[in-house]
CSV table of C-alpha atoms in Angstrom, one decimal:
chain,number,residue,atom,x,y,z
A,189,GLU,CA,-2.9,20.0,2.9
A,190,ALA,CA,0.5,18.6,3.4
A,191,GLY,CA,1.0,14.9,2.4
A,192,VAL,CA,2.8,12.5,5.1
A,193,ALA,CA,6.6,12.9,5.4
A,194,GLN,CA,8.5,10.5,5.9
A,195,SER,CA,13.1,10.1,6.4
A,196,PRO,CA,15.0,9.3,5.4
A,197,ARG,CA,14.2,8.6,1.9
A,198,TYR,CA,17.6,6.2,1.3
A,199,LYS,CA,19.9,4.6,3.9
A,200,ILE,CA,22.2,1.9,2.9
A,201,ILE,CA,23.9,-0.3,6.2
A,202,GLU,CA,25.4,-3.0,7.1
A,203,LYS,CA,24.1,-6.2,8.0
A,204,ARG,CA,23.8,-5.9,11.9
A,205,GLN,CA,23.6,-2.3,12.3
A,206,SER,CA,20.4,-0.5,13.3
A,207,VAL,CA,18.5,1.6,11.6
A,208,ALA,CA,15.3,4.3,12.0
A,209,PHE,CA,12.8,5.5,10.0
A,210,TRP,CA,10.6,8.5,10.8
A,211,CYS,CA,7.0,9.5,9.6
A,212,ASN,CA,5.3,12.5,10.3
A,213,PRO,CA,1.3,11.8,9.4
A,214,ILE,CA,-1.4,14.5,7.6
A,215,SER,CA,-2.4,16.5,10.5
A,216,GLY,CA,-5.9,15.0,12.5
A,217,HIS,CA,-5.1,11.2,10.9
A,218,ALA,CA,-6.0,8.8,13.2
A,219,THR,CA,-4.8,5.9,12.2
A,220,LEU,CA,-0.6,5.7,10.8
A,221,TYR,CA,0.6,2.6,9.5
A,222,TRP,CA,4.0,0.8,8.3
A,223,TYR,CA,4.2,-1.1,5.8
A,224,GLN,CA,7.0,-3.3,4.0
A,225,GLN,CA,7.3,-3.5,0.4
A,226,ILE,CA,10.2,-5.9,-1.0
A,227,LEU,CA,11.0,-5.7,-4.9
A,228,GLY,CA,8.5,-7.1,-6.8
A,229,GLN,CA,5.9,-7.7,-4.1
A,230,GLY,CA,2.6,-5.3,-2.3
A,231,PRO,CA,3.2,-3.7,0.4
A,232,LYS,CA,2.7,-5.7,3.6
A,233,LEU,CA,1.8,-4.2,6.8
A,234,LEU,CA,3.7,-4.1,9.6
A,235,ILE,CA,1.7,-2.6,12.3
A,236,GLN,CA,-1.1,0.0,12.6
A,237,PHE,CA,-1.6,2.4,15.2
A,238,GLN,CA,-5.1,3.9,16.2
A,239,ASN,CA,-3.3,7.6,17.8
A,240,ASN,CA,-1.1,6.3,19.8
A,241,GLY,CA,-2.0,2.6,20.4
A,242,VAL,CA,-1.2,-0.6,18.6
A,243,VAL,CA,-4.4,-2.1,17.3
A,244,ASP,CA,-2.3,-4.9,15.0
A,245,ASP,CA,1.6,-5.8,15.1
A,246,SER,CA,0.9,-9.5,14.1
A,247,GLN,CA,3.2,-8.6,11.3
A,248,LEU,CA,5.9,-7.1,13.1
A,249,PRO,CA,9.5,-9.3,13.0
A,250,LYS,CA,9.8,-8.2,17.5
A,251,ASP,CA,13.0,-9.3,17.9
A,252,ARG,CA,14.6,-7.0,15.4
A,253,PHE,CA,12.1,-4.3,14.4
A,254,SER,CA,10.1,-1.8,16.9
A,255,ALA,CA,7.6,0.9,16.5
A,256,GLU,CA,6.1,3.5,18.8
A,257,ARG,CA,3.9,6.5,18.1
A,258,LEU,CA,4.5,8.8,21.3
A,259,LYS,CA,1.9,11.6,21.5
A,260,GLY,CA,-0.5,10.1,18.6
A,261,VAL,CA,1.3,12.1,15.7
A,262,ASP,CA,4.9,10.9,14.5
A,263,SER,CA,6.2,7.6,14.3
A,264,THR,CA,9.3,5.9,14.3
A,265,LEU,CA,10.3,2.4,13.4
A,266,LYS,CA,13.2,0.3,14.3
A,267,ILE,CA,15.7,-1.8,12.8
A,268,GLN,CA,18.0,-3.7,15.5
A,269,PRO,CA,20.2,-5.6,14.0
A,270,ALA,CA,19.0,-5.9,10.6
A,271,LYS,CA,19.0,-8.7,8.6
A,272,LEU,CA,19.7,-8.6,4.5
A,273,GLU,CA,16.2,-9.9,4.2
A,274,ASP,CA,15.7,-6.3,5.5
A,275,SER,CA,16.2,-5.0,2.4
A,276,ALA,CA,13.1,-2.9,1.5
A,277,VAL,CA,10.9,0.5,1.1
A,278,TYR,CA,9.2,1.1,4.1
A,279,LEU,CA,6.2,2.9,3.4
A,280,CYS,CA,4.5,5.0,5.8
A,281,ALA,CA,0.6,5.3,5.4
A,282,SER,CA,-2.0,7.6,7.3
A,283,THR,CA,-5.9,7.8,7.3
A,284,ARG,CA,-8.6,9.7,9.1
A,285,GLY,CA,-10.8,6.9,10.1
A,286,GLU,CA,-11.2,5.2,13.5
A,287,ALA,CA,-10.5,1.8,14.5
A,288,GLY,CA,-13.6,-0.6,13.6
A,289,GLY,CA,-14.9,1.5,10.7
A,290,ALA,CA,-14.4,3.9,7.5
A,291,THR,CA,-13.3,4.0,4.4
A,292,GLY,CA,-9.9,3.1,4.7
A,293,GLU,CA,-8.5,5.8,2.5
A,294,LEU,CA,-4.9,5.7,3.2
A,295,PHE,CA,-2.6,8.3,2.4
A,296,PHE,CA,0.8,7.5,1.6
A,297,GLY,CA,4.9,9.2,2.0
A,298,GLU,CA,7.2,8.6,-1.0
A,299,GLY,CA,8.7,5.8,1.4
A,300,SER,CA,11.7,5.0,2.9
A,301,ARG,CA,14.0,2.5,0.8
A,302,LEU,CA,16.4,0.5,3.1
A,303,THR,CA,19.7,-1.5,1.5
A,304,VAL,CA,21.1,-3.7,3.9
A,305,LEU,CA,24.5,-5.1,2.5
B,16,ALA,CA,-9.1,-13.5,6.7
B,17,GLN,CA,-8.7,-11.1,2.9
B,18,SER,CA,-6.5,-11.5,0.7
B,19,VAL,CA,-6.0,-10.6,-3.0
B,20,THR,CA,-4.7,-12.0,-6.0
B,21,GLN,CA,-3.4,-9.9,-9.1
B,22,LEU,CA,-3.6,-12.4,-12.4
B,23,GLY,CA,-0.7,-11.5,-14.6
B,24,SER,CA,2.7,-9.8,-12.7
B,25,HIS,CA,3.5,-7.9,-15.8
B,26,VAL,CA,0.6,-6.6,-18.3
B,27,SER,CA,1.7,-4.8,-21.9
B,28,VAL,CA,-0.8,-2.7,-24.0
B,29,SER,CA,-0.1,-0.7,-26.8
B,30,GLU,CA,-0.7,2.8,-26.7
B,31,GLY,CA,-4.6,3.4,-26.7
B,32,ALA,CA,-5.5,-0.3,-26.6
B,33,LEU,CA,-8.2,-1.4,-23.8
B,34,VAL,CA,-6.8,-2.0,-20.1
B,35,LEU,CA,-7.6,-4.6,-18.3
B,36,LEU,CA,-6.1,-5.5,-14.6
B,37,ARG,CA,-7.4,-8.5,-13.1
B,38,CYS,CA,-8.6,-8.6,-9.2
B,39,ASN,CA,-9.8,-11.2,-7.0
B,40,TYR,CA,-10.3,-11.3,-3.5
B,41,SER,CA,-11.2,-13.2,-0.4
B,42,SER,CA,-13.5,-11.8,2.1
B,43,SER,CA,-15.9,-13.0,4.8
B,44,VAL,CA,-17.7,-9.7,5.4
B,45,PRO,CA,-18.4,-6.8,3.1
B,46,PRO,CA,-15.4,-5.4,1.5
B,47,TYR,CA,-14.5,-2.6,1.1
B,48,LEU,CA,-12.3,-3.1,-2.4
B,49,PHE,CA,-9.1,-0.7,-3.9
B,50,TRP,CA,-6.8,0.3,-6.3
B,51,TYR,CA,-3.8,2.0,-6.1
B,52,VAL,CA,-1.0,3.5,-8.3
B,53,GLN,CA,2.2,3.6,-7.6
B,54,TYR,CA,4.6,5.7,-9.7
B,55,PRO,CA,8.6,5.2,-10.0
B,56,ASN,CA,10.0,6.1,-6.2
B,57,GLN,CA,7.3,7.1,-5.4
B,58,GLY,CA,4.4,6.1,-2.5
B,59,LEU,CA,1.1,4.9,-3.2
B,60,GLN,CA,-1.5,7.0,-4.7
B,61,LEU,CA,-5.4,5.9,-4.6
B,62,LEU,CA,-6.8,5.2,-8.0
B,63,LEU,CA,-11.0,4.1,-6.9
B,64,LYS,CA,-12.3,2.8,-3.7
B,65,TYR,CA,-15.6,0.6,-3.8
B,66,THR,CA,-17.3,0.8,-0.2
B,67,THR,CA,-21.0,0.5,-0.7
B,68,GLY,CA,-23.7,1.6,-3.9
B,69,ALA,CA,-23.1,1.7,-7.2
B,70,THR,CA,-21.0,-1.6,-8.3
B,71,LEU,CA,-19.1,0.6,-11.2
B,72,VAL,CA,-17.0,2.8,-9.6
B,73,LYS,CA,-15.0,5.4,-11.9
B,74,GLY,CA,-11.3,6.7,-10.8
B,75,ILE,CA,-9.0,8.9,-11.4
B,76,ASN,CA,-7.2,9.7,-14.7
B,77,GLY,CA,-10.1,7.6,-16.8
B,78,PHE,CA,-10.0,4.0,-14.8
B,79,GLU,CA,-12.7,2.5,-13.6
B,80,ALA,CA,-13.2,-1.1,-11.8
B,81,GLU,CA,-16.3,-2.9,-11.2
B,82,PHE,CA,-17.4,-5.0,-8.4
B,83,LYS,CA,-19.2,-8.6,-8.7
B,84,LYS,CA,-19.3,-10.2,-6.0
B,85,SER,CA,-20.8,-13.5,-7.4
B,86,GLU,CA,-17.3,-13.3,-9.3
B,87,THR,CA,-15.5,-12.1,-6.1
B,88,SER,CA,-13.6,-10.0,-9.0
B,89,PHE,CA,-12.6,-6.4,-9.5
B,90,HIS,CA,-11.1,-5.5,-12.2
B,91,LEU,CA,-9.6,-2.5,-13.6
B,92,THR,CA,-10.5,-1.0,-17.6
B,93,LYS,CA,-9.5,2.0,-19.1
B,94,PRO,CA,-10.7,2.3,-22.7
B,95,SER,CA,-7.9,4.1,-24.2
B,96,ALA,CA,-4.5,3.9,-22.3
B,97,HIS,CA,-1.6,6.7,-22.6
B,98,MET,CA,2.0,6.0,-22.0
B,99,SER,CA,1.6,7.9,-18.8
B,100,ASP,CA,-0.5,5.2,-17.1
B,101,ALA,CA,2.9,3.0,-17.0
B,102,ALA,CA,3.6,2.1,-14.0
B,103,GLU,CA,2.7,-0.5,-10.4
B,104,TYR,CA,-1.1,-1.3,-10.0
B,105,PHE,CA,-2.3,-3.0,-6.6
B,106,CYS,CA,-5.7,-4.4,-5.4
B,107,ALA,CA,-6.4,-4.0,-1.9
B,108,VAL,CA,-9.2,-5.5,-0.1
B,109,SER,CA,-10.3,-4.3,3.4
B,110,ASP,CA,-12.8,-6.1,6.5
B,111,GLN,CA,-13.8,-2.1,6.8
B,112,ASP,CA,-11.4,-2.6,10.3
B,113,ASP,CA,-8.8,0.5,8.6
B,114,LYS,CA,-6.6,-2.7,7.5
B,115,ILE,CA,-6.0,-3.3,3.9
B,116,ILE,CA,-4.2,-6.3,2.2
B,117,PHE,CA,-2.7,-6.0,-0.6
B,118,GLY,CA,-2.4,-7.5,-4.1
B,119,LYS,CA,1.2,-8.4,-5.2
B,120,GLY,CA,0.8,-5.4,-7.9
B,121,THR,CA,0.6,-5.9,-11.7
B,122,ARG,CA,3.9,-4.0,-13.4
B,123,LEU,CA,1.8,-2.1,-16.5
B,124,HIS,CA,3.8,-1.5,-19.1
B,125,ILE,CA,2.3,0.8,-22.6
B,126,LEU,CA,4.1,-0.1,-26.2
B,127,PRO,CA,4.3,2.8,-28.5
């Protein structure tokens, strides 16, 4: 079974530029998450999708971050314009679970490391 | 809302010694609890989980954790540390809607 795929693995941009990250979850996984992991901290949930609908985006800075999951499979996370404090690893995860239940075992990709100069 | 507190951002143990990583949680409903491990430049990997039933949970690589409701704890242990256990460990809690909240992590150092 193929794992969660993310790209690019590394990205360096200057502040005020834009960047996009892509995630392909495990086949058949209905729920997809984007987490932000700042150095020395635990992953922070940015957005959770159930199929192609948003379940929770309460911690997504919507003035600069956007995410979509067209057709309920792949997802992209965009930052525009980037700030210095956006430097972090962006982790994508997926799970079989349906909203309202399930065991919540997340399968993570290797992450996309963003450096904003 | 649920939350997780991990005591100690860094823990050092000698090779062969007991590993104990502490985790306390807060949840308004019976929680699901998890420990994840993250090796350098990799994503997180599930070590073990507690959902219902037996409170002592065994995971991969010889790790185990015990759910203690009275103490709201879910500490991670391993009887004998190996060099390969050096990594960052995250405790996490879910309130069963698939929303998982992670602690800040504990970096485990193994001393030769």
